XYZ file of C-alpha atoms in Angstrom:
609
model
C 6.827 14.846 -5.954
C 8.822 14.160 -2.688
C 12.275 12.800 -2.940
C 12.110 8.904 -2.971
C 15.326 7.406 -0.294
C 16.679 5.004 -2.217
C 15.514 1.275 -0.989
C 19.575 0.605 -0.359
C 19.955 3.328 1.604
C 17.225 2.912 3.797
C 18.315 -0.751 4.711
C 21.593 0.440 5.232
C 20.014 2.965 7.731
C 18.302 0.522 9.563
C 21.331 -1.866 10.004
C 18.931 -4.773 8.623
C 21.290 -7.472 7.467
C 18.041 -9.325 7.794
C 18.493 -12.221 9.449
C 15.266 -13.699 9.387
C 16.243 -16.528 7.450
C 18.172 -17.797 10.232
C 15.553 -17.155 13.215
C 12.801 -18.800 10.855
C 11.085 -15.629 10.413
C 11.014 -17.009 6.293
C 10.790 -20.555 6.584
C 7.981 -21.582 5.136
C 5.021 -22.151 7.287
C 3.590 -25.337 8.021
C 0.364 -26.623 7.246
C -0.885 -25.970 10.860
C 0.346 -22.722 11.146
C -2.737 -21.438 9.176
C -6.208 -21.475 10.192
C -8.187 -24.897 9.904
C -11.190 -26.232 11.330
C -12.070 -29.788 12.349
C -14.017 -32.422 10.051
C -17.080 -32.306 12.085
C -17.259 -28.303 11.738
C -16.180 -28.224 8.427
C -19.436 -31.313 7.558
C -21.579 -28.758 9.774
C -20.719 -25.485 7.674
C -21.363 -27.757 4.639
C -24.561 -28.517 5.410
C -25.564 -24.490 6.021
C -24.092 -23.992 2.841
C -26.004 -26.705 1.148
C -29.280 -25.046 2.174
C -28.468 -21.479 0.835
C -29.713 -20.042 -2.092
C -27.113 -18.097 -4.737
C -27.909 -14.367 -3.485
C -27.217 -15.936 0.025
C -24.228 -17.211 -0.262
C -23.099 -14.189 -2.743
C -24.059 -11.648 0.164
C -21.979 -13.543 2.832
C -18.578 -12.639 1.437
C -19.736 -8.923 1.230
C -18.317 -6.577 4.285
C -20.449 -2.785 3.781
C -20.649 0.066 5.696
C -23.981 1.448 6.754
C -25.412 4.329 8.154
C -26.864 5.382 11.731
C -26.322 4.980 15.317
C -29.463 1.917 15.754
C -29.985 -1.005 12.864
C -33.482 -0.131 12.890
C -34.229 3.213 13.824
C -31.390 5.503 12.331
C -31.899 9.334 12.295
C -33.129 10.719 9.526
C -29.815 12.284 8.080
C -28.823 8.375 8.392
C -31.683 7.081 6.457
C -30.960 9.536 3.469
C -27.879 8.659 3.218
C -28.464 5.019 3.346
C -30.569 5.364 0.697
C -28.827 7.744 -1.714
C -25.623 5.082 -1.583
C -27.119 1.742 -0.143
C -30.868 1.588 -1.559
C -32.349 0.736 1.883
C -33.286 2.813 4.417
C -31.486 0.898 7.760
C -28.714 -1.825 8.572
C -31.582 -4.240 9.442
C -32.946 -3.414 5.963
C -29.765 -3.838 4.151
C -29.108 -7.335 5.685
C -31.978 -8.508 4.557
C -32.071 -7.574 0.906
C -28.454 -8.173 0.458
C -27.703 -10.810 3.044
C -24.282 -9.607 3.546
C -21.838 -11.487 5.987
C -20.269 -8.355 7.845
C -20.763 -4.892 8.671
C -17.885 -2.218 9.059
C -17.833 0.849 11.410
C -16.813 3.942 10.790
C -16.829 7.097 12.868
C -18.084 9.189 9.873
C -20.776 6.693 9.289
C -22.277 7.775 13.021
C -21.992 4.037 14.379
C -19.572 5.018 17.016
C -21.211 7.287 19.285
C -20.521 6.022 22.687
C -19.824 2.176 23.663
C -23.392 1.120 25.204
C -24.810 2.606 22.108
C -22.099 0.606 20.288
C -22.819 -2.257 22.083
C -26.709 -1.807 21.001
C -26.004 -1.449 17.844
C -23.817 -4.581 17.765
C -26.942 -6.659 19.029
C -29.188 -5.397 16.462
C -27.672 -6.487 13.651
C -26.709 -9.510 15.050
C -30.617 -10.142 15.638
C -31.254 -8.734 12.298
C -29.190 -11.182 10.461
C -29.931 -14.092 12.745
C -33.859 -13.432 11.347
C -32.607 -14.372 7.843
C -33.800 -18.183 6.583
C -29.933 -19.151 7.268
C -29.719 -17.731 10.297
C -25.882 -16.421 9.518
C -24.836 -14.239 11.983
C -22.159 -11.055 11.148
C -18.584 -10.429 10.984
C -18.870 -7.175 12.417
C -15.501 -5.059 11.906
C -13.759 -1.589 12.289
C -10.042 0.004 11.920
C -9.323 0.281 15.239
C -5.635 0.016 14.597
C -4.970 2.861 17.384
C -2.250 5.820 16.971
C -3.838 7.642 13.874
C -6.217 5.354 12.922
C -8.955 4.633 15.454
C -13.380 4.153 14.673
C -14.018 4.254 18.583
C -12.817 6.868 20.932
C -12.871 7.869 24.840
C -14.325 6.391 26.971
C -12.643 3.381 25.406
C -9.319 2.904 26.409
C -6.724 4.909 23.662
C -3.696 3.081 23.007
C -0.172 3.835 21.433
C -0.188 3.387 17.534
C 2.571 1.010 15.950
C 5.512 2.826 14.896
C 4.783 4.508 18.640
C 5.313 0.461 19.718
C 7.850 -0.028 17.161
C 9.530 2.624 19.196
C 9.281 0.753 22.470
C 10.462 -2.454 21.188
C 8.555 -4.005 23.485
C 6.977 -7.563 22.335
C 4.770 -7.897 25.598
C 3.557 -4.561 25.369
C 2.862 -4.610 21.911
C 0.512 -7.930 22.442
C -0.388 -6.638 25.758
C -2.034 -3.248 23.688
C -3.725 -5.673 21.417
C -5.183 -7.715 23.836
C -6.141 -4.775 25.787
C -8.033 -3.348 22.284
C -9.064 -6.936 21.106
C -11.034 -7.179 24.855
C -12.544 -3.756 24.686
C -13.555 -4.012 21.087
C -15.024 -7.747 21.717
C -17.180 -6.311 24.882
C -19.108 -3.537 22.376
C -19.751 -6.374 19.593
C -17.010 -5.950 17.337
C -15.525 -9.375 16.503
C -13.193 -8.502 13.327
C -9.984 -5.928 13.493
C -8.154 -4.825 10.473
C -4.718 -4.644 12.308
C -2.060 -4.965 12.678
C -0.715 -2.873 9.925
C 2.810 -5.534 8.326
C 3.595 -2.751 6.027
C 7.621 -2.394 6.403
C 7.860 1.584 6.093
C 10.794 2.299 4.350
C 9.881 5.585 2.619
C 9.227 8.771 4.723
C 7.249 10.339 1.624
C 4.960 7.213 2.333
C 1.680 9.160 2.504
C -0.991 6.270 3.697
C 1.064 4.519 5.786
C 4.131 6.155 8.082
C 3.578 5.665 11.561
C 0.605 3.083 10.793
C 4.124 0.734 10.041
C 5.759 -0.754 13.132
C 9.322 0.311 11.423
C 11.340 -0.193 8.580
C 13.322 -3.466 9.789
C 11.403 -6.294 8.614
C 12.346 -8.555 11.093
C 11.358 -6.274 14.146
C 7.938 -5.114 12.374
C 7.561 -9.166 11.779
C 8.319 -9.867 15.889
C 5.533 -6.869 16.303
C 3.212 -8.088 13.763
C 2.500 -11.821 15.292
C 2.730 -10.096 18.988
C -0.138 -8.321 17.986
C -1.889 -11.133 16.298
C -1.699 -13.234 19.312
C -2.906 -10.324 21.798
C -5.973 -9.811 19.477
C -6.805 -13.289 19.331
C -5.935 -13.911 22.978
C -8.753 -11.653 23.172
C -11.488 -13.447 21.251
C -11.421 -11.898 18.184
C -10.281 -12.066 14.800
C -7.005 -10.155 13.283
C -6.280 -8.877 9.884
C -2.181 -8.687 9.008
C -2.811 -5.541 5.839
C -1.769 -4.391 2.907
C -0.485 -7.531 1.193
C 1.587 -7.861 -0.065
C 3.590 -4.836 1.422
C 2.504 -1.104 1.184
C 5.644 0.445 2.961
C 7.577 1.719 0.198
C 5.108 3.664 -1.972
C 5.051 7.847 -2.394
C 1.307 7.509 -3.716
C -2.030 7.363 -1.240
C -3.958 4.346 -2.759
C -7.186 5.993 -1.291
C -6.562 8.610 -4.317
C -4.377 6.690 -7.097
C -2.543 3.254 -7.941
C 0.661 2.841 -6.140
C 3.289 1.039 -7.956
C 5.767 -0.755 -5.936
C 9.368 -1.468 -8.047
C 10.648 -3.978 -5.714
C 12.412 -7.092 -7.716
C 11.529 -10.398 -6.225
C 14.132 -10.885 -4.225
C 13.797 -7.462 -2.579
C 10.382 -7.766 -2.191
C 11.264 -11.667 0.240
C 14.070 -9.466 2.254
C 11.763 -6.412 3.041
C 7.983 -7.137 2.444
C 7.722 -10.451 2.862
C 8.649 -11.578 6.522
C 5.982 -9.752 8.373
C 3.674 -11.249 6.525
C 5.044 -14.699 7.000
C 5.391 -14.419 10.940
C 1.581 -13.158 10.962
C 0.890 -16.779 8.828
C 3.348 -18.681 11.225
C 0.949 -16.395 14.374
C -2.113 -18.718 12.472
C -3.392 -15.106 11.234
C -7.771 -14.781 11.316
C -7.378 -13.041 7.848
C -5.248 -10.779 5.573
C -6.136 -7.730 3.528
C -4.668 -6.883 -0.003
C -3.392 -3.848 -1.083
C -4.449 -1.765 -4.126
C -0.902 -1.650 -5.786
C 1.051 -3.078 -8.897
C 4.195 -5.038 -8.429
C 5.217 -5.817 -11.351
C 8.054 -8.226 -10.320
C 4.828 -10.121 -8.373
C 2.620 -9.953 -11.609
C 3.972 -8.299 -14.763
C 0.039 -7.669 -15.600
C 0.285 -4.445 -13.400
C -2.978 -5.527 -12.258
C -3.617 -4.118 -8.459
C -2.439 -7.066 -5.794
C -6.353 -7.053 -4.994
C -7.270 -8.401 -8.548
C -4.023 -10.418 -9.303
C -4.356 -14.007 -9.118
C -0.487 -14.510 -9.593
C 0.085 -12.543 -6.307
C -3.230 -13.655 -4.194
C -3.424 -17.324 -4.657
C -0.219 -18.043 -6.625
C 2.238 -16.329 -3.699
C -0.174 -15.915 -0.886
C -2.044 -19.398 -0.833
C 0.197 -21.711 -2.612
C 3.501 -20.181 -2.078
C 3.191 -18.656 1.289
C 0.531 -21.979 2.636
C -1.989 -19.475 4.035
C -5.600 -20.380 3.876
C -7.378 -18.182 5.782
C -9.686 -15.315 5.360
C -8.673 -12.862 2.192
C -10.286 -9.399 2.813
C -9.988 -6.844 0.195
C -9.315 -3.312 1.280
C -12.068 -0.817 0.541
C -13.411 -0.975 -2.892
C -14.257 2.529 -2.935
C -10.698 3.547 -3.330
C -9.314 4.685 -6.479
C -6.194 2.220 -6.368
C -8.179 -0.408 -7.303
C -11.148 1.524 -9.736
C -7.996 2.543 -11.750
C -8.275 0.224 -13.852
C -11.316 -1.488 -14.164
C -15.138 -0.383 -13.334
C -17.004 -1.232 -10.147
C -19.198 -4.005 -11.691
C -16.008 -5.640 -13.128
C -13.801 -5.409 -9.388
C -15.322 -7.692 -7.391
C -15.949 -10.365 -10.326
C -11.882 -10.221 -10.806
C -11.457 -9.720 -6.306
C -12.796 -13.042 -6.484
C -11.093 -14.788 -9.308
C -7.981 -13.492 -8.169
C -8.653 -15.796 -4.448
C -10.618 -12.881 -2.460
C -12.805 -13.975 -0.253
C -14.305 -10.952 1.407
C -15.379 -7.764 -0.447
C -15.513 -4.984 1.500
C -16.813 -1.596 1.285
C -17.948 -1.018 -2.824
C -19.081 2.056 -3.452
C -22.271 0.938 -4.693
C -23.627 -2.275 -3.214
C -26.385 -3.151 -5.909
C -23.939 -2.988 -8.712
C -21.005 -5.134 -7.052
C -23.656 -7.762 -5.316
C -25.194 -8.159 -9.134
C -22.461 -8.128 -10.817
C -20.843 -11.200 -8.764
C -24.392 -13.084 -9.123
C -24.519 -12.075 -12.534
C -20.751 -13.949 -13.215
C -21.159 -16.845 -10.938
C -24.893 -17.197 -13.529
C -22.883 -16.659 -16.845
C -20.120 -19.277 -15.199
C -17.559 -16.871 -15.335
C -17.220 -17.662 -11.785
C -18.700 -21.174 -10.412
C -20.910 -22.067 -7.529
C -18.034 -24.304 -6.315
C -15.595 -21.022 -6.123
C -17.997 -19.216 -4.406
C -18.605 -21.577 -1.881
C -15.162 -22.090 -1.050
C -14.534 -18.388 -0.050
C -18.077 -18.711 1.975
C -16.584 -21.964 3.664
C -13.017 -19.897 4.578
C -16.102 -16.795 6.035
C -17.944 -19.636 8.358
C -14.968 -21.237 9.389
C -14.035 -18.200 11.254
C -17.266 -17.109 12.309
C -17.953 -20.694 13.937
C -13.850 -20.301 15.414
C -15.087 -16.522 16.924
C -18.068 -18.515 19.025
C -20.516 -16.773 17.050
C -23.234 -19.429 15.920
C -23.317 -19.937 19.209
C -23.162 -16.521 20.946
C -23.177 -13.294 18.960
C -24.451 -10.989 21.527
C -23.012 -8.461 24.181
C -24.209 -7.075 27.395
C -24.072 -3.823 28.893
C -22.497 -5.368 32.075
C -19.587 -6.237 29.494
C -19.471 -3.017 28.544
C -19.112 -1.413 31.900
C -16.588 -3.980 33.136
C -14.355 -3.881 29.982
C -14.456 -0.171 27.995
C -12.165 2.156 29.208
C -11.091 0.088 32.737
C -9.061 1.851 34.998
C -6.586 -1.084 34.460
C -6.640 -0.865 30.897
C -6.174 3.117 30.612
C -3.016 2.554 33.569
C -1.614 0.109 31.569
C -1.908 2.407 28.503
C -0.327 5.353 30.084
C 2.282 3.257 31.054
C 3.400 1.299 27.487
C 2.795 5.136 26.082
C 5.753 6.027 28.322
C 7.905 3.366 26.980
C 7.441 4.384 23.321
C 8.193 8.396 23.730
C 11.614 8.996 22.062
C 14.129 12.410 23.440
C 16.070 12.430 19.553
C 18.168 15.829 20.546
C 18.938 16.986 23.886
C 22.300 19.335 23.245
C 22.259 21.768 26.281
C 20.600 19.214 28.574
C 17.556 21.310 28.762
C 15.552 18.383 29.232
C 13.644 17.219 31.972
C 11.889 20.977 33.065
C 12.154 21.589 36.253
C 9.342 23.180 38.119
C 11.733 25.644 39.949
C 13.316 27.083 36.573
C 10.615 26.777 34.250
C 7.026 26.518 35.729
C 5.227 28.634 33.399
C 5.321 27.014 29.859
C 3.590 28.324 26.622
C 2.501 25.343 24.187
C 1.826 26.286 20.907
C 1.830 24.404 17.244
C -0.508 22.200 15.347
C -3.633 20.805 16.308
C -4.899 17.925 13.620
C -8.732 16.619 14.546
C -8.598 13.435 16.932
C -8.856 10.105 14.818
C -11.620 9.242 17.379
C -13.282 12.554 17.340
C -13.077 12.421 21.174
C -9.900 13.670 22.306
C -7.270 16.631 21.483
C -6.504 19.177 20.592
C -3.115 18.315 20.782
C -1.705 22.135 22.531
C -4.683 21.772 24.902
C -4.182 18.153 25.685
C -0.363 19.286 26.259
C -1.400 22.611 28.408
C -3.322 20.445 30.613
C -0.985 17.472 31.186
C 1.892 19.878 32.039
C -0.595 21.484 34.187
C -1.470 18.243 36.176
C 2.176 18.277 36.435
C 2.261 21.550 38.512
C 3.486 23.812 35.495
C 1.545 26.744 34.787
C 1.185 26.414 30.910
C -1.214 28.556 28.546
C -2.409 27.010 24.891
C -2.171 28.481 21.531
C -2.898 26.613 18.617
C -1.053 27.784 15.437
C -2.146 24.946 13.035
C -0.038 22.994 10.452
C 0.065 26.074 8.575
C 0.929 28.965 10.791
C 0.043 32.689 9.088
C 2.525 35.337 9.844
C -0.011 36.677 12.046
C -0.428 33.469 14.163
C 3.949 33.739 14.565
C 3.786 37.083 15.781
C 1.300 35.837 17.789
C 3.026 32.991 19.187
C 6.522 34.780 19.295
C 4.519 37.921 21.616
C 3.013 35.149 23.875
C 6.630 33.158 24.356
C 7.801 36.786 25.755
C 8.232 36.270 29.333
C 8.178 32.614 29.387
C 10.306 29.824 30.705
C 9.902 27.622 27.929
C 7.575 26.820 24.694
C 6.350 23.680 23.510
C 5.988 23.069 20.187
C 3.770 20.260 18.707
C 4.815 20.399 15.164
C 3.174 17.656 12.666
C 4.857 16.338 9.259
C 6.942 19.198 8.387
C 8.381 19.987 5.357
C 11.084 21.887 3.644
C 8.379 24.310 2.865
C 6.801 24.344 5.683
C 5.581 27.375 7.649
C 6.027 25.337 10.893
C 9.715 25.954 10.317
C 9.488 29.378 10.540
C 7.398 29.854 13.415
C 10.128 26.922 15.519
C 12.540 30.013 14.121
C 10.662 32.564 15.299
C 10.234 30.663 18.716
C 14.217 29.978 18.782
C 15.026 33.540 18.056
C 13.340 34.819 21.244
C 15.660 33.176 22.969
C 13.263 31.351 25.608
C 14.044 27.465 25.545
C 11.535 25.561 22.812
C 11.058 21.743 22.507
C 9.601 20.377 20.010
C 7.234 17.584 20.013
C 6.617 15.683 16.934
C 2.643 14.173 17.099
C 3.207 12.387 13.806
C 5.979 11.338 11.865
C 9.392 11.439 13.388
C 10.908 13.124 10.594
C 10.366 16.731 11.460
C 13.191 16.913 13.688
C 15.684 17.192 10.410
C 13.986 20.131 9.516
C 13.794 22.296 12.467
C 15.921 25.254 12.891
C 19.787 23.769 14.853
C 18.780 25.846 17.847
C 15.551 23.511 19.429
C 16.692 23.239 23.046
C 14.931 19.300 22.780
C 12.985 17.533 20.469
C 10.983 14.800 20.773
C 8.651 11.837 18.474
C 5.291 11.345 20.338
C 4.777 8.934 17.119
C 0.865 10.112 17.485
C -1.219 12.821 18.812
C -3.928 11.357 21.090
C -4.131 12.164 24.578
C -2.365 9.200 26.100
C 0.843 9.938 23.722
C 0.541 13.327 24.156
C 0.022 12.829 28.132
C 3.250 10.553 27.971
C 5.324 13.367 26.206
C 4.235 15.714 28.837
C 5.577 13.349 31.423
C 8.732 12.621 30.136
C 9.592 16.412 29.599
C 8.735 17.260 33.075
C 10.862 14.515 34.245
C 8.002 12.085 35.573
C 8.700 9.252 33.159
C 12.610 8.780 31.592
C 12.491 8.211 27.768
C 13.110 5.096 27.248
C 11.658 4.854 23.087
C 14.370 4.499 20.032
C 13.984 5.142 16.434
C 12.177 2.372 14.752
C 13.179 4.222 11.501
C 15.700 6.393 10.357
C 15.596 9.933 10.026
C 17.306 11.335 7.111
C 19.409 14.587 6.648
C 16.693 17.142 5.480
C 19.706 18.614 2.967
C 20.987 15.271 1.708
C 18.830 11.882 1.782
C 21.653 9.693 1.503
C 22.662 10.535 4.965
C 21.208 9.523 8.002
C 20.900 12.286 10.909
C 19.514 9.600 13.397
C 19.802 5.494 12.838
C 17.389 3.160 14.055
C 17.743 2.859 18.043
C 18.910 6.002 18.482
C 17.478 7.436 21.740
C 18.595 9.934 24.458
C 17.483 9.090 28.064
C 18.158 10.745 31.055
């Protein structure tokens, strides 16, 4: 298991005396700071609600995923897999059997193949569930967070991730990304975001959320977090602040076990706490829960998603926020730990859940929940307040009385040359120079045109862009560098070395995209390898900023890209060939690779030229 930085030592790194106290950051919020809706909507929603039968209101606080490109004609491979997990053969199928409220995309599920087909799909759901006796229509949703995590690629306009904004510092182009996003993703259909991230990363062995994490100062990841909140909504769509009540310190992936979080109550208000607050204060569409055990929070060691100590007795009551609760996904082992899938959702929604999203099976959470509220383990009345908090923001998003897009939208809004300029340009912000001891940095054209970029190429979160050395190659070579590609992977072979190290002969300078690297890792030796030829090599890092400390003393430059899709990667390039001056600082620190308790590079450190 990875060495876990002390939680003092890390605050000391990041100089966070925390004074959010005094800007208000924790004051409690008022009563209007969280969503509401006016009498007359809230006698309107009643009504609806009055008129639904059980399974109806029961499906409208479920959020699934579903198969295929169309809601009614799916290819085939779609349709078998809709079946083997779902029990229906298409989305318009689905909604009408289960009557669910939302619909999630994912990349993997084949919904995002292009945005008019996007944008088609979008409609068809809509018109599926608007052909239901309540005529509800969807909370359609995605994780289009940006950075690592991103459901719809090019042509859509590719923004910097957060820890790459954290890096800029930049509140107006932090809500000016979201707004860009929130517009694009509102023009193909898709009315509910699960960003931002308010984790506070303070571990670098954090496997599930690193550079997902705006930083690991609470009070600048809590400025971020409500800049982002207002750019989404600015936008027309609805926000999610995730993982409450704070995933940042944690060396386990909740997608594969149960994270357990050892922050005492007090540490948990200094650190975790304020981001989450300034999203509430931001009047925040909805917040999702994280599968982890505070104890301190609830000595139960049940997950945050099925603790009603943490959920309604901190979150609602203590924290005033009465919005949306989303779960995350139920298919992930954090929260199937400890109890079976039947039993999850019952205890989601006794705990103050309102939307269930994602179970692995359908049938058995959607009966199970019926099955409770008919037992009166759960009551009618707590089902229809959750259903109540799901309208509300449905009614708030315009979409009783317009779900639909148009592919004049579409054409207008995805991928705009305004929106990709304004892109490149906040991507330029965020690039950080860390070392620089020779100078080396910017390359000139006149002493080192022809470049060799080599190193790891992880698959595109989008599936549209990359790789990474190629995406590199061809910037610098927009640039007027002559610069050949050779991917080496996360895990070079000897082989690929002496490869690499025979293709830097001759060369002016390498480029080296390296990508979470470890003590261990064979990335260091082939940056060695690449040192001892004695040809200049910079180092990129496409991921977490934490590779510099263990990279071999003589790297001519390195650099944290934060992120490795093409308009990070494009920025790099810019900023090493002297087109763009660094101008991004540390939003965490970076830790001596040989002794943990020492800090190699503070938050805000950044070289410029």
């Amino acid at each position: 298991m990875p060495h876990r930085t002390s939680r003092r030592t890390l605050l000391t790194a990041t100089a966070a005396a925390t004074a959010a106290a005094a800007t208000g950051v924790l004051a409690a919020p008022s009563a209007a700071s969280t969503p509401s809706a006016d009498a007359s909507t809230d006698r309107r929603l009643r009504r609806i609600i009055a008129g639904m039968s059980l399974e109806e209101k029961v499906g409208q606080l479920f959020v699934t995923r579903v198969y295929g490109h169309s809601a009614t004609d799916p290819d085939q491979a779609d349709i078998d897999a809709n079946l083997a997990e779902l029990g229906v053969r298409t989305a318009a199928e689905l909604i009408s059997t289960y009557h669910v409220g939302g619909i999630i995309y994912f990349t993997w599920a084949h919904n995002t193949r292009d945005p008019h087909q996007i944008a088609d799909l979008s409609n068809g759901l809509q018109r599926a569930a608007l052909a239901g006796r309540s005529r509800l229509p969807l909370l359609v949703s995605t994780d289009q967070e940006h950075g690592i995590v991103c459901r719809v690629g090019e042509p859509a306009t590719l923004l910097p991730g957060a820890m790459a904004l954290g890096a800029g510092g930049s509140r107006s182009d932090t809500r000016r990304a979201a707004w860009i996003a929130g517009t694009e993703l509102a023009a193909l259909g898709i009315n509910q975001n699960y960003a931002p991230d308010a984790d506070v990363n303070v571990n670098p062995a954090n496997p599930v959320i690193g550079v997902r994490s705006f930083g690991s100062d609470p009070e600048s990841v809590a400025a971020l977090v409500a800049a982002q909140v207002k750019g989404y909504q600015g936008a027309g769509i609805a926000s999610t602040a995730k993982h409450f009540p704070g995933h940042g310190d944690t060396s386990t992936d909740s997608h594969t076990g149960l994270p357990v979080i050892n922050h005492t109550r007090a540490q948990w208000e200094e650190l975790d706490a304020p981001p989450f607050r300034a999203a509430i204060r931001a009047r925040i569409d909805s917040i999702m829960t994280a599968h982890i055990v505070v104890p301190a929070l609830d000595p139960s060691e049940d997950p945050a998603t099925l603790s009603r100590p943490i959920l309604t007795g901190i979150l609602r009551e203590e924290l005033g926020y009465d919005g949306v609760v989303v779960t995350d996904s139920l298919g992930m082992e954090g929260v199937r730990t400890k109890y079976g899938d039947d039993r999850v959702p019952v205890l989601a929604l006794l705990a103050g859940v309102d939307q269930l999203l994602n179970p692995p099976k359908l049938s058995v959470a959607w009966n199970a929940v019926l099955d409770a509220v008919r037992s009166g383990e759960i009551s009618e009345a707590r089902i229809e307040e959750s259903l109540l908090r799901v309208l509300r923001l449905k009614s708030r998003l315009g979409l009783f009385r317009d779900p639909f897009v148009s592919h004049r939208g579409v054409e207008r809004t995805v991928g705009s040359r305004a929106h990709r300029a304004a892109a490149d340009r906040i991507a330029e912000r965020t690039t950080t120079l860390l070392a620089d001891p020779g100078g080396t940095l910017p390359l000139s054209r006149r002493t080192h045109r022809d470049l060799l970029v080599v190193g790891a190429d992880p698959a595109s979160p989008s599936g549209t862009t990359g790789p990474p050395t190629s995406t590199l190659a061809r910037a610098f070579g927009e640039l007027g560098f002559t610069a050949r590609a050779l991917s080496t992977g996360t895990t070079p072979s000897e082989a690929k070395i002496a490869e690499a190290v025979a293709a830097a002969e001759g060369r002016d300078a390498v480029v080296v995209a390296t990508y979470n690297v470890t003590a261990r890792s064979s990335q260091r030796a082939l940056v060695t390898a690449l040192v001892a030829t004695g040809v200049p090599v910079v180092t990129v890092a496409v991921r977490n900023p934490y590779d510099v400390a263990h990279l071999d003393a003589g790297v001519a430059a390195s650099l944290a890209a934060y992120s490795w899709t093409d308009v990070e990667l494009r920025a790099a390039a810019r900023v090493i060939a002297g087109r763009a001056d660094p101008r991004g600082t540390l939003p965490v620190p970076v830790q001596r690779a040989d002794d943990l308790a020492q800090v190699l590079y503070p938050v805000g450190h950044g070289l410029s030229y």
